[in-house]
């Protein structure tokens, strides 16, 4: 909801604790994906790339149905690295 309202910085705080509590490790990669997108929208390429790279590391051996997400993230990393 906060993202829809354009309140990216507030939204980042709601994602911060995900993946760090016992039992929610499955949320860590989606957390990085969401935070990367927020940083990208804010124009912070370095932080966006950091979170995108974390997702790729976490899901490097992911199930086949998640592979398209990883491939999309790898394309985003390449585009951001080129300055796009």
PDB file of N, CA and C in Angstrom, residues 2 15 27 33 40 46 51 80 83:
ATOM      1  N   UNK A   2       1.919   1.231   0.812  1.00  0.00           N
ATOM      2  CA  UNK A   2       2.794   2.408   0.862  1.00  0.00           C
ATOM      3  C   UNK A   2       3.444   2.684  -0.488  1.00  0.00           C
ATOM      4  N   UNK A  15       9.726  -3.764   5.074  1.00  0.00           N
ATOM      5  CA  UNK A  15      10.398  -4.957   4.567  1.00  0.00           C
ATOM      6  C   UNK A  15      11.655  -5.314   5.366  1.00  0.00           C
ATOM      7  N   UNK A  27      11.310 -15.724   3.105  1.00  0.00           N
ATOM      8  CA  UNK A  27      10.961 -14.351   2.715  1.00  0.00           C
ATOM      9  C   UNK A  27      12.186 -13.499   2.398  1.00  0.00           C
ATOM     10  N   UNK A  33      14.246  -8.565  -3.373  1.00  0.00           N
ATOM     11  CA  UNK A  33      13.645  -8.149  -4.639  1.00  0.00           C
ATOM     12  C   UNK A  33      12.848  -6.860  -4.451  1.00  0.00           C
ATOM     13  N   UNK A  40      15.683   1.184  -6.762  1.00  0.00           N
ATOM     14  CA  UNK A  40      15.751   1.533  -8.185  1.00  0.00           C
ATOM     15  C   UNK A  40      14.808   2.697  -8.487  1.00  0.00           C
ATOM     16  N   UNK A  46      23.278   1.776  -6.730  1.00  0.00           N
ATOM     17  CA  UNK A  46      24.189   0.931  -5.945  1.00  0.00           C
ATOM     18  C   UNK A  46      23.417   0.051  -4.966  1.00  0.00           C
ATOM     19  N   UNK A  51      20.879  -5.354  -3.502  1.00  0.00           N
ATOM     20  CA  UNK A  51      19.757  -6.231  -3.170  1.00  0.00           C
ATOM     21  C   UNK A  51      19.467  -7.222  -4.299  1.00  0.00           C
ATOM     22  N   UNK A  80      21.603  -1.814 -14.852  1.00  0.00           N
ATOM     23  CA  UNK A  80      22.041  -0.829 -13.865  1.00  0.00           C
ATOM     24  C   UNK A  80      23.564  -0.648 -13.910  1.00  0.00           C
ATOM     25  N   UNK A  83      24.601   1.773 -16.271  1.00  0.00           N
ATOM     26  CA  UNK A  83      24.173   3.138 -15.981  1.00  0.00           C
ATOM     27  C   UNK A  83      22.730   3.400 -16.347  1.00  0.00           C
TER      28      UNK A  83
END
